[in-house]
Amino acid sequence: MQIRRERSLWPTLAVAGAAAIAVGVGSAGGGSGHMSIKNAAATTSLQITTPAATKSVNSVTWGLYRDVDSVDPIFGFDYPENTVDSALCDALFRQTPAGGRVPGLALKVTNPNPTTDVFTLRPGVKFWDGHAMTSADVVYSLQRAANTKVGGFYTSIFDRVKSISATGPLQVTLKLTQPDEWLLGELSSLPGMIVEKSYAEKAGTKYGTMGVGGMCTGPYMIKSWTAKNGLIAVKNPHYWDKSIHPWVKQYIFKGFSDSAMTSGLETGAIGITYSTDPTILQALEGNKKLSVTQGSSYITDALIVGNDKGVLGNVKVRQALSMALDRKAYIKATYQGDAQMPNTLANPGTWGGYQPSIFQAAYNSLPSYATPNVTAAKKLIQQAGATGKTITIGMSNQITQIQNAATTIEDAAANIGLKVKLKTFPAATWIDVFTEAKARAGLDAFFVLSYPDYGAPEGQYQQFVLPTGSLNYSGFSNPQITKLLNQSRSTANPAARARLVVQAQKLIMQQLPWIPLSDPDTVLVTQKNLTGAPASFSYMYAPWAAVGLGGH
Amino acid sequence: MAATLLVSSFVIYGALYLAPGTPLAALSGGRNLPPSAVRVLDQRFDLNQPFLARYWHWLTGVLHGDFGYSVVHQSNVSTLLGQELPITAELILYAGLLTVVFGILLGALSALRPGKVDDFVLTLTAGSAAMPAFVAGIVLIIVFSVDLGWFPALGQGASFISRIRHLTLPAVSMALAGFALIARVTRTSMREQLQNEHVQTAVSRGVGYGQIVRRHVMRNASIPIVTSFVVVFATLIALDPVVESVFSISGIGGTLVNDALEKDIPSVQGVCLVLVAAFVVLNTVVDLAYRVLDPRLKGRT
């Protein structure tokens, strides 16, 4: 759901390979059937899985772009914390490698009436310390995630929840103001991860920090955690899911600078990483000791329109600019040629496990951005009376992906009669654009890489099209879109829900509150002697990568 | 010494607040946080108090060994320093040793064997002084780690032998510039001494070559060498963050770089203070060493 923190020289999240898309779904969980996304430029497939592992491995160093700062799920949102939390903790539901949803710590949800959710919890689950998980722990974890005084990042997902209570030793009941399907998706992500009540209460505000650690139920548990050696996690011998057999005995999760990541991968010091820097892939792609796999992702790469009162406040101008962008060149330069054409602002990876046929048809029916249409764009600009006007764009020239994006925008603008003024921020303060209104002052637009908490396009859209969305910087508010999305939120039937989202999506792609640049892929890099981790975004929310990786 | 440290501490503390950005940005990571979350974070990390109050709070804490709480690592800065300082100390010591040993050896060789050997050393030192530490580091990694596989590319190793293996390439990268300086100074200083009257007298009196070099030449030549070493040590401290970053070593230097980028102000302040203190203490130690080496200085301050 959030943008990642940008590090200087760390562009983006997707990567190399050949252009576009067929999603082969061979998920390890309960994913949906096989699906193929047709696209004008489609030539190769995006994998989800890699060949299964067959041998155990003693220790693997997992490379992150920086060290983990907390294992408290309610303060996690960025790559390092998500990667580690997904291996250490279980959520009420689990995301499959394709992005679908299956039972996790909750076996099922029943609705005695539309505004009551009754969760039946899985019996026999133990925390790492051997204590049994009960409804008290679940109630505690959810209330903690919802509590604004605790200051977690996910309080807003509970805005339809009236009460959370334990109605049995393994039963939790939520009373809602309206039905809420989105909540179930969120509970398959970090806010739904369950921690032990007694441990967390004792730790207080220090829960999840280096000195104190955490207490979860996941397939790996913390053995030691120091700034010097990183976070070392070992297999949990009492893990409840007997269908899972992790091959790797110990993971060392550590942060590395980009050059150290490259040399670490080349020398075998680092066993696995989900690369967030396309530039190192150029060096690694030819390397015989490494396997590089591109897979589906949830990430959206876009230009946020932050000021609806400026030149970009006119929808014709937004449409024109979007139409004129040379995305092929941008994708080639930035992602070494591989990311999806963003017919939809939500990445196709978000529907791999959720009504793929409905969303696929919608994706195919939307205008493809493969070829820029400068003539039509110029006409729109003239109609809008915007010829010769200037747009101010916030960017960071220390972040390659953003630099490329800015160049792409400038070229397109020049072709259609718009002027562009760039306001640059150093990489270290780039984040201020998102957190401080002062930093955004004077900007018409700025760049973003964002992803939803779970596999659903609406999870991405609600962040920036709903008036109350956490990434809605312009105050964008379209009553029809809002109505459709809110309706979808209350719709239990997945197909009906997907159809509502598709209608909203059509309007969103007409209105373009964000101008899409690309839908990047996930890139998995491992030593050649390791295999088994899925090449999808699921590593951010579920343990499939940690438990699947092994030797062969 | 105390006055220097006090002024340094104020400069270190104040300088960081002049830089734009706050730890809040790093903690929130770009989400528009709900106001409740911002309030909690502000309170927990004292982000709203006046500057002098915070400085005083920090300074009194430091004097008790409490360097504050690292916002990014979510742990006490003193814990972080405790874990990482030994590694940095080992690396700087290793680099310092290489600098001194090879610097003096080659400088002495150069002074005592004019001609081809001297020319070779001069060229070598010119080249090594010209190469920036991070470039040297990357080249060493490419050649010795990736291609030859003789040394590991990153980390600091656990056991003693492993630690030495891991720290060798970083120490060499750091030592390059300093070793050149020491070699040149040694060469110049020894040459100067070799021409002194008392040395010529010793030679004419038939004193052995080895004894001449040790007692008459080296002892007097050592003062400029020791002075240069102070400069070199300061360079080593300054290069440490760069080299630790390149080799991904978990010392206080690597932490400094990472945490400065993430606006982890308490951690950066703690590390800077430690590095400055190390330098100030070294200077004092060297001052004392002078008096041992040159008895003529004993009488003065």
PDB file of N, CA, C and O in Angstrom, chain A residues 1-3 5 7 66 69 77 148-149 151 153 155 206 209-210 226-228 254 256-257 260 263-264 266-267 431-432 434-435 470 473, chain B residues 20-21 25-34 36-37 40 44 69 72 74 80 83-84 87 141 145-146 153-154 156 245 248 250 258 262:
ATOM      1  N   MET A   1       0.808  -1.194   0.000  1.00  0.00           N
ATOM      2  CA  MET A   1       0.000   0.000   0.000  1.00  0.00           C
ATOM      3  C   MET A   1       0.853   1.261   0.000  1.00  0.00           C
ATOM      4  O   MET A   1       0.387   2.354  -0.221  1.00  0.00           O
ATOM      5  N   GLN A   2       2.091   1.133   0.279  1.00  0.00           N
ATOM      6  CA  GLN A   2       2.866   2.351   0.410  1.00  0.00           C
ATOM      7  C   GLN A   2       3.911   2.462  -0.665  1.00  0.00           C
ATOM      8  O   GLN A   2       4.254   1.531  -1.330  1.00  0.00           O
ATOM      9  N   ILE A   3       4.458   3.669  -0.756  1.00  0.00           N
ATOM     10  CA  ILE A   3       5.620   3.855  -1.613  1.00  0.00           C
ATOM     11  C   ILE A   3       6.812   3.426  -0.807  1.00  0.00           C
ATOM     12  O   ILE A   3       6.836   3.602   0.389  1.00  0.00           O
ATOM     13  N   ARG A   5      10.628   3.707   0.522  1.00  0.00           N
ATOM     14  CA  ARG A   5      11.613   4.737   0.761  1.00  0.00           C
ATOM     15  C   ARG A   5      12.643   4.692  -0.352  1.00  0.00           C
ATOM     16  O   ARG A   5      13.153   3.638  -0.648  1.00  0.00           O
ATOM     17  N   ARG A   7      16.198   5.147  -1.835  1.00  0.00           N
ATOM     18  CA  ARG A   7      17.585   5.323  -1.446  1.00  0.00           C
ATOM     19  C   ARG A   7      18.273   5.954  -2.632  1.00  0.00           C
ATOM     20  O   ARG A   7      17.888   5.744  -3.734  1.00  0.00           O
ATOM     21  N   ARG A  66      18.333  -2.534   2.810  1.00  0.00           N
ATOM     22  CA  ARG A  66      18.841  -1.987   4.065  1.00  0.00           C
ATOM     23  C   ARG A  66      18.465  -2.945   5.189  1.00  0.00           C
ATOM     24  O   ARG A  66      17.672  -3.861   4.987  1.00  0.00           O
ATOM     25  N   ASP A  69      14.373  -2.691  10.385  1.00  0.00           N
ATOM     26  CA  ASP A  69      14.365  -1.875  11.593  1.00  0.00           C
ATOM     27  C   ASP A  69      13.333  -2.303  12.634  1.00  0.00           C
ATOM     28  O   ASP A  69      13.412  -1.915  13.787  1.00  0.00           O
ATOM     29  N   PHE A  77       5.949  -1.872   6.145  1.00  0.00           N
ATOM     30  CA  PHE A  77       5.293  -1.547   4.877  1.00  0.00           C
ATOM     31  C   PHE A  77       6.315  -1.599   3.744  1.00  0.00           C
ATOM     32  O   PHE A  77       5.964  -1.681   2.597  1.00  0.00           O
ATOM     33  N   THR A 148      -5.259   4.013  17.410  1.00  0.00           N
ATOM     34  CA  THR A 148      -4.484   5.165  16.948  1.00  0.00           C
ATOM     35  C   THR A 148      -3.454   5.603  17.987  1.00  0.00           C
ATOM     36  O   THR A 148      -2.462   6.235  17.664  1.00  0.00           O
ATOM     37  N   LYS A 149      -3.669   5.263  19.253  1.00  0.00           N
ATOM     38  CA  LYS A 149      -2.704   5.664  20.282  1.00  0.00           C
ATOM     39  C   LYS A 149      -1.409   4.874  20.151  1.00  0.00           C
ATOM     40  O   LYS A 149      -0.342   5.342  20.546  1.00  0.00           O
ATOM     41  N   GLY A 151      -0.201   4.053  17.288  1.00  0.00           N
ATOM     42  CA  GLY A 151       0.493   4.702  16.182  1.00  0.00           C
ATOM     43  C   GLY A 151       0.883   3.799  15.026  1.00  0.00           C
ATOM     44  O   GLY A 151       1.753   4.129  14.241  1.00  0.00           O
ATOM     45  N   PHE A 153       0.565   1.827  11.343  1.00  0.00           N
ATOM     46  CA  PHE A 153       0.310   2.447  10.043  1.00  0.00           C
ATOM     47  C   PHE A 153      -0.989   2.012   9.392  1.00  0.00           C
ATOM     48  O   PHE A 153      -1.344   2.501   8.341  1.00  0.00           O
ATOM     49  N   THR A 155      -4.206   1.822  10.832  1.00  0.00           N
ATOM     50  CA  THR A 155      -5.438   2.089  11.587  1.00  0.00           C
ATOM     51  C   THR A 155      -6.619   2.339  10.656  1.00  0.00           C
ATOM     52  O   THR A 155      -7.753   1.961  10.978  1.00  0.00           O
ATOM     53  N   LYS A 206       8.392  -1.190  23.025  1.00  0.00           N
ATOM     54  CA  LYS A 206       9.616  -1.744  22.443  1.00  0.00           C
ATOM     55  C   LYS A 206       9.366  -3.030  21.658  1.00  0.00           C
ATOM     56  O   LYS A 206      10.297  -3.630  21.137  1.00  0.00           O
ATOM     57  N   THR A 209      11.413  -4.362  18.355  1.00  0.00           N
ATOM     58  CA  THR A 209      12.715  -3.720  18.168  1.00  0.00           C
ATOM     59  C   THR A 209      13.834  -4.719  18.377  1.00  0.00           C
ATOM     60  O   THR A 209      13.640  -5.808  18.890  1.00  0.00           O
ATOM     61  N   MET A 210      15.048  -4.302  18.005  1.00  0.00           N
ATOM     62  CA  MET A 210      16.190  -5.214  17.988  1.00  0.00           C
ATOM     63  C   MET A 210      16.467  -5.882  19.327  1.00  0.00           C
ATOM     64  O   MET A 210      16.747  -7.058  19.402  1.00  0.00           O
ATOM     65  N   THR A 226      21.363  -8.578  15.695  1.00  0.00           N
ATOM     66  CA  THR A 226      22.269  -7.496  16.095  1.00  0.00           C
ATOM     67  C   THR A 226      22.542  -6.624  14.875  1.00  0.00           C
ATOM     68  O   THR A 226      22.373  -7.076  13.743  1.00  0.00           O
ATOM     69  N   ALA A 227      22.945  -5.404  15.131  1.00  0.00           N
ATOM     70  CA  ALA A 227      23.239  -4.492  14.014  1.00  0.00           C
ATOM     71  C   ALA A 227      24.420  -5.055  13.230  1.00  0.00           C
ATOM     72  O   ALA A 227      24.514  -4.925  12.019  1.00  0.00           O
ATOM     73  N   LYS A 228      25.307  -5.696  13.951  1.00  0.00           N
ATOM     74  CA  LYS A 228      26.517  -6.213  13.344  1.00  0.00           C
ATOM     75  C   LYS A 228      26.228  -7.360  12.377  1.00  0.00           C
ATOM     76  O   LYS A 228      26.690  -7.373  11.257  1.00  0.00           O
ATOM     77  N   LYS A 254      20.055  -9.348   5.952  1.00  0.00           N
ATOM     78  CA  LYS A 254      20.961  -8.221   6.175  1.00  0.00           C
ATOM     79  C   LYS A 254      20.838  -7.206   5.045  1.00  0.00           C
ATOM     80  O   LYS A 254      20.538  -7.554   3.918  1.00  0.00           O
ATOM     81  N   PHE A 256      22.410  -4.444   2.391  1.00  0.00           N
ATOM     82  CA  PHE A 256      23.652  -4.238   1.644  1.00  0.00           C
ATOM     83  C   PHE A 256      23.500  -3.059   0.715  1.00  0.00           C
ATOM     84  O   PHE A 256      22.441  -2.855   0.135  1.00  0.00           O
ATOM     85  N   SER A 257      24.569  -2.323   0.524  1.00  0.00           N
ATOM     86  CA  SER A 257      24.549  -1.239  -0.456  1.00  0.00           C
ATOM     87  C   SER A 257      24.512  -1.887  -1.834  1.00  0.00           C
ATOM     88  O   SER A 257      24.784  -3.079  -1.962  1.00  0.00           O
ATOM     89  N   ALA A 260      27.712  -3.659  -2.745  1.00  0.00           N
ATOM     90  CA  ALA A 260      27.932  -4.850  -1.937  1.00  0.00           C
ATOM     91  C   ALA A 260      26.968  -5.954  -2.352  1.00  0.00           C
ATOM     92  O   ALA A 260      27.328  -7.137  -2.355  1.00  0.00           O
ATOM     93  N   SER A 263      28.507  -7.494  -5.503  1.00  0.00           N
ATOM     94  CA  SER A 263      29.672  -8.344  -5.272  1.00  0.00           C
ATOM     95  C   SER A 263      29.295  -9.539  -4.404  1.00  0.00           C
ATOM     96  O   SER A 263      29.834 -10.626  -4.571  1.00  0.00           O
ATOM     97  N   GLY A 264      28.342  -9.342  -3.506  1.00  0.00           N
ATOM     98  CA  GLY A 264      27.899 -10.454  -2.669  1.00  0.00           C
ATOM     99  C   GLY A 264      27.260 -11.551  -3.494  1.00  0.00           C
ATOM    100  O   GLY A 264      27.511 -12.737  -3.283  1.00  0.00           O
ATOM    101  N   GLU A 266      27.774 -12.041  -6.723  1.00  0.00           N
ATOM    102  CA  GLU A 266      28.781 -12.624  -7.617  1.00  0.00           C
ATOM    103  C   GLU A 266      29.722 -13.577  -6.902  1.00  0.00           C
ATOM    104  O   GLU A 266      30.200 -14.537  -7.484  1.00  0.00           O
ATOM    105  N   THR A 267      30.011 -13.306  -5.630  1.00  0.00           N
ATOM    106  CA  THR A 267      30.947 -14.177  -4.921  1.00  0.00           C
ATOM    107  C   THR A 267      30.237 -15.274  -4.139  1.00  0.00           C
ATOM    108  O   THR A 267      30.863 -16.078  -3.480  1.00  0.00           O
ATOM    109  N   ILE A 431      11.707  11.734   0.103  1.00  0.00           N
ATOM    110  CA  ILE A 431      10.545  11.248   0.838  1.00  0.00           C
ATOM    111  C   ILE A 431       9.685  12.398   1.383  1.00  0.00           C
ATOM    112  O   ILE A 431       8.485  12.248   1.619  1.00  0.00           O
ATOM    113  N   ASP A 432      10.318  13.574   1.574  1.00  0.00           N
ATOM    114  CA  ASP A 432       9.576  14.706   2.130  1.00  0.00           C
ATOM    115  C   ASP A 432       8.420  15.121   1.234  1.00  0.00           C
ATOM    116  O   ASP A 432       7.414  15.654   1.701  1.00  0.00           O
ATOM    117  N   PHE A 434       6.362  13.325  -0.079  1.00  0.00           N
ATOM    118  CA  PHE A 434       5.183  12.545   0.280  1.00  0.00           C
ATOM    119  C   PHE A 434       4.655  12.864   1.672  1.00  0.00           C
ATOM    120  O   PHE A 434       3.497  12.639   1.974  1.00  0.00           O
ATOM    121  N   THR A 435       5.540  13.321   2.535  1.00  0.00           N
ATOM    122  CA  THR A 435       5.113  13.504   3.917  1.00  0.00           C
ATOM    123  C   THR A 435       4.882  14.961   4.304  1.00  0.00           C
ATOM    124  O   THR A 435       4.238  15.225   5.312  1.00  0.00           O
ATOM    125  N   SER A 470      -4.948   7.404   1.421  1.00  0.00           N
ATOM    126  CA  SER A 470      -3.697   7.866   2.026  1.00  0.00           C
ATOM    127  C   SER A 470      -2.725   8.424   1.000  1.00  0.00           C
ATOM    128  O   SER A 470      -1.791   9.127   1.349  1.00  0.00           O
ATOM    129  N   TYR A 473      -3.230  13.094  -3.025  1.00  0.00           N
ATOM    130  CA  TYR A 473      -2.625  14.388  -2.703  1.00  0.00           C
ATOM    131  C   TYR A 473      -3.340  15.563  -3.361  1.00  0.00           C
ATOM    132  O   TYR A 473      -3.087  16.703  -3.030  1.00  0.00           O
TER     133      TYR A 473
ATOM    134  N   PRO B  20      18.127  19.412   5.785  1.00  0.00           N
ATOM    135  CA  PRO B  20      16.667  19.268   5.662  1.00  0.00           C
ATOM    136  C   PRO B  20      16.217  17.843   5.969  1.00  0.00           C
ATOM    137  O   PRO B  20      16.999  16.913   5.887  1.00  0.00           O
ATOM    138  N   GLY B  21      14.956  17.690   6.298  1.00  0.00           N
ATOM    139  CA  GLY B  21      14.401  16.369   6.558  1.00  0.00           C
ATOM    140  C   GLY B  21      14.385  16.040   8.033  1.00  0.00           C
ATOM    141  O   GLY B  21      15.157  16.576   8.812  1.00  0.00           O
ATOM    142  N   ALA B  25      10.250  11.405   8.463  1.00  0.00           N
ATOM    143  CA  ALA B  25      10.123  11.023   7.061  1.00  0.00           C
ATOM    144  C   ALA B  25      10.568   9.579   6.874  1.00  0.00           C
ATOM    145  O   ALA B  25       9.914   8.812   6.182  1.00  0.00           O
ATOM    146  N   ALA B  26      11.685   9.252   7.487  1.00  0.00           N
ATOM    147  CA  ALA B  26      12.197   7.885   7.348  1.00  0.00           C
ATOM    148  C   ALA B  26      11.247   6.882   7.991  1.00  0.00           C
ATOM    149  O   ALA B  26      10.989   5.824   7.454  1.00  0.00           O
ATOM    150  N   LEU B  27      10.737   7.219   9.159  1.00  0.00           N
ATOM    151  CA  LEU B  27       9.864   6.294   9.870  1.00  0.00           C
ATOM    152  C   LEU B  27       8.564   6.072   9.131  1.00  0.00           C
ATOM    153  O   LEU B  27       8.036   4.971   9.114  1.00  0.00           O
ATOM    154  N   SER B  28       8.018   7.118   8.557  1.00  0.00           N
ATOM    155  CA  SER B  28       6.723   6.976   7.915  1.00  0.00           C
ATOM    156  C   SER B  28       6.865   6.427   6.521  1.00  0.00           C
ATOM    157  O   SER B  28       5.920   5.896   5.966  1.00  0.00           O
ATOM    158  N   GLY B  29       8.040   6.588   5.950  1.00  0.00           N
ATOM    159  CA  GLY B  29       8.303   6.031   4.638  1.00  0.00           C
ATOM    160  C   GLY B  29       7.386   6.508   3.544  1.00  0.00           C
ATOM    161  O   GLY B  29       7.105   5.788   2.601  1.00  0.00           O
ATOM    162  N   GLY B  30       6.900   7.720   3.632  1.00  0.00           N
ATOM    163  CA  GLY B  30       6.139   8.206   2.499  1.00  0.00           C
ATOM    164  C   GLY B  30       4.649   8.026   2.616  1.00  0.00           C
ATOM    165  O   GLY B  30       3.900   8.511   1.786  1.00  0.00           O
ATOM    166  N   ARG B  31       4.200   7.300   3.598  1.00  0.00           N
ATOM    167  CA  ARG B  31       2.750   7.240   3.760  1.00  0.00           C
ATOM    168  C   ARG B  31       2.295   8.546   4.355  1.00  0.00           C
ATOM    169  O   ARG B  31       3.000   9.148   5.141  1.00  0.00           O
ATOM    170  N   ASN B  32       1.089   8.916   4.007  1.00  0.00           N
ATOM    171  CA  ASN B  32       0.468  10.005   4.733  1.00  0.00           C
ATOM    172  C   ASN B  32      -0.006   9.394   6.037  1.00  0.00           C
ATOM    173  O   ASN B  32      -1.044   8.754   6.077  1.00  0.00           O
ATOM    174  N   LEU B  33       0.739   9.551   7.090  1.00  0.00           N
ATOM    175  CA  LEU B  33       0.366   8.906   8.342  1.00  0.00           C
ATOM    176  C   LEU B  33      -0.847   9.577   8.960  1.00  0.00           C
ATOM    177  O   LEU B  33      -1.007  10.785   8.862  1.00  0.00           O
ATOM    178  N   PRO B  34      -1.678   8.792   9.621  1.00  0.00           N
ATOM    179  CA  PRO B  34      -2.768   9.412  10.360  1.00  0.00           C
ATOM    180  C   PRO B  34      -2.167  10.311  11.446  1.00  0.00           C
ATOM    181  O   PRO B  34      -1.112   9.981  11.990  1.00  0.00           O
ATOM    182  N   SER B  36      -2.670  10.674  14.397  1.00  0.00           N
ATOM    183  CA  SER B  36      -2.401   9.980  15.658  1.00  0.00           C
ATOM    184  C   SER B  36      -1.025   9.338  15.631  1.00  0.00           C
ATOM    185  O   SER B  36      -0.275   9.405  16.605  1.00  0.00           O
ATOM    186  N   ALA B  37      -0.669   8.730  14.496  1.00  0.00           N
ATOM    187  CA  ALA B  37       0.650   8.090  14.392  1.00  0.00           C
ATOM    188  C   ALA B  37       1.756   9.131  14.489  1.00  0.00           C
ATOM    189  O   ALA B  37       2.786   8.908  15.128  1.00  0.00           O
ATOM    190  N   VAL B  40       2.236  10.178  18.094  1.00  0.00           N
ATOM    191  CA  VAL B  40       2.950   9.157  18.873  1.00  0.00           C
ATOM    192  C   VAL B  40       4.437   9.185  18.567  1.00  0.00           C
ATOM    193  O   VAL B  40       5.271   9.139  19.473  1.00  0.00           O
ATOM    194  N   ARG B  44       7.497  10.079  21.129  1.00  0.00           N
ATOM    195  CA  ARG B  44       8.471   9.060  21.461  1.00  0.00           C
ATOM    196  C   ARG B  44       9.891   9.529  21.163  1.00  0.00           C
ATOM    197  O   ARG B  44      10.822   9.192  21.867  1.00  0.00           O
ATOM    198  N   TYR B  69      18.419   7.189  21.518  1.00  0.00           N
ATOM    199  CA  TYR B  69      17.727   6.048  20.930  1.00  0.00           C
ATOM    200  C   TYR B  69      17.712   6.190  19.412  1.00  0.00           C
ATOM    201  O   TYR B  69      17.313   7.208  18.884  1.00  0.00           O
ATOM    202  N   VAL B  72      15.927   4.765  13.629  1.00  0.00           N
ATOM    203  CA  VAL B  72      15.839   3.839  12.501  1.00  0.00           C
ATOM    204  C   VAL B  72      16.093   2.394  12.920  1.00  0.00           C
ATOM    205  O   VAL B  72      15.433   1.478  12.466  1.00  0.00           O
ATOM    206  N   GLN B  74      15.766   1.301  15.987  1.00  0.00           N
ATOM    207  CA  GLN B  74      14.913   0.966  17.117  1.00  0.00           C
ATOM    208  C   GLN B  74      15.695   0.284  18.237  1.00  0.00           C
ATOM    209  O   GLN B  74      15.306  -0.767  18.746  1.00  0.00           O
ATOM    210  N   LEU B  80      24.312  -0.089  19.742  1.00  0.00           N
ATOM    211  CA  LEU B  80      24.827  -0.176  18.377  1.00  0.00           C
ATOM    212  C   LEU B  80      26.329   0.091  18.355  1.00  0.00           C
ATOM    213  O   LEU B  80      27.092  -0.645  17.741  1.00  0.00           O
ATOM    214  N   GLN B  83      28.357  -2.766  19.725  1.00  0.00           N
ATOM    215  CA  GLN B  83      28.496  -3.907  18.828  1.00  0.00           C
ATOM    216  C   GLN B  83      29.438  -3.608  17.677  1.00  0.00           C
ATOM    217  O   GLN B  83      30.158  -4.485  17.215  1.00  0.00           O
ATOM    218  N   GLU B  84      29.423  -2.375  17.215  1.00  0.00           N
ATOM    219  CA  GLU B  84      30.111  -2.081  15.963  1.00  0.00           C
ATOM    220  C   GLU B  84      31.480  -1.452  16.127  1.00  0.00           C
ATOM    221  O   GLU B  84      32.319  -1.554  15.225  1.00  0.00           O
ATOM    222  N   ILE B  87      34.704  -3.612  15.606  1.00  0.00           N
ATOM    223  CA  ILE B  87      35.023  -3.943  14.210  1.00  0.00           C
ATOM    224  C   ILE B  87      35.752  -2.792  13.535  1.00  0.00           C
ATOM    225  O   ILE B  87      36.756  -2.983  12.842  1.00  0.00           O
ATOM    226  N   ILE B 141      37.976  -5.711  -4.995  1.00  0.00           N
ATOM    227  CA  ILE B 141      36.895  -6.700  -4.924  1.00  0.00           C
ATOM    228  C   ILE B 141      36.802  -7.440  -6.252  1.00  0.00           C
ATOM    229  O   ILE B 141      36.705  -8.657  -6.302  1.00  0.00           O
ATOM    230  N   SER B 145      38.251 -10.838  -5.190  1.00  0.00           N
ATOM    231  CA  SER B 145      37.102 -11.580  -4.667  1.00  0.00           C
ATOM    232  C   SER B 145      36.323 -12.260  -5.767  1.00  0.00           C
ATOM    233  O   SER B 145      36.067 -13.451  -5.730  1.00  0.00           O
ATOM    234  N   VAL B 146      35.909 -11.452  -6.742  1.00  0.00           N
ATOM    235  CA  VAL B 146      35.052 -12.005  -7.769  1.00  0.00           C
ATOM    236  C   VAL B 146      35.845 -12.891  -8.734  1.00  0.00           C
ATOM    237  O   VAL B 146      35.483 -14.026  -8.991  1.00  0.00           O
ATOM    238  N   ALA B 153      34.111 -10.806  -0.405  1.00  0.00           N
ATOM    239  CA  ALA B 153      33.803  -9.474  -0.929  1.00  0.00           C
ATOM    240  C   ALA B 153      33.151  -8.562   0.091  1.00  0.00           C
ATOM    241  O   ALA B 153      33.151  -7.353  -0.062  1.00  0.00           O
ATOM    242  N   LEU B 154      32.521  -9.141   1.085  1.00  0.00           N
ATOM    243  CA  LEU B 154      31.847  -8.266   2.030  1.00  0.00           C
ATOM    244  C   LEU B 154      31.738  -8.886   3.414  1.00  0.00           C
ATOM    245  O   LEU B 154      32.001 -10.067   3.606  1.00  0.00           O
ATOM    246  N   GLN B 156      32.411  -8.835   7.761  1.00  0.00           N
ATOM    247  CA  GLN B 156      33.595  -8.742   8.588  1.00  0.00           C
ATOM    248  C   GLN B 156      34.045 -10.066   9.182  1.00  0.00           C
ATOM    249  O   GLN B 156      35.055 -10.132   9.860  1.00  0.00           O
ATOM    250  N   SER B 245      31.377   1.088   3.741  1.00  0.00           N
ATOM    251  CA  SER B 245      30.208   1.024   2.854  1.00  0.00           C
ATOM    252  C   SER B 245      30.486   0.135   1.671  1.00  0.00           C
ATOM    253  O   SER B 245      29.668  -0.697   1.307  1.00  0.00           O
ATOM    254  N   SER B 248      30.609  -3.367   2.819  1.00  0.00           N
ATOM    255  CA  SER B 248      29.463  -3.758   3.638  1.00  0.00           C
ATOM    256  C   SER B 248      29.894  -4.304   4.994  1.00  0.00           C
ATOM    257  O   SER B 248      29.468  -5.368   5.425  1.00  0.00           O
ATOM    258  N   SER B 250      29.945  -4.063   9.018  1.00  0.00           N
ATOM    259  CA  SER B 250      29.061  -3.483  10.035  1.00  0.00           C
ATOM    260  C   SER B 250      29.832  -2.819  11.148  1.00  0.00           C
ATOM    261  O   SER B 250      29.781  -3.231  12.301  1.00  0.00           O
ATOM    262  N   ASN B 258      24.774   4.888   6.238  1.00  0.00           N
ATOM    263  CA  ASN B 258      23.369   4.476   6.127  1.00  0.00           C
ATOM    264  C   ASN B 258      22.438   5.365   6.917  1.00  0.00           C
ATOM    265  O   ASN B 258      21.402   5.793   6.438  1.00  0.00           O
ATOM    266  N   GLU B 262      19.235   7.981   6.167  1.00  0.00           N
ATOM    267  CA  GLU B 262      17.899   7.758   6.686  1.00  0.00           C
ATOM    268  C   GLU B 262      17.510   8.761   7.756  1.00  0.00           C
ATOM    269  O   GLU B 262      16.493   8.621   8.427  1.00  0.00           O
TER     270      GLU B 262
END
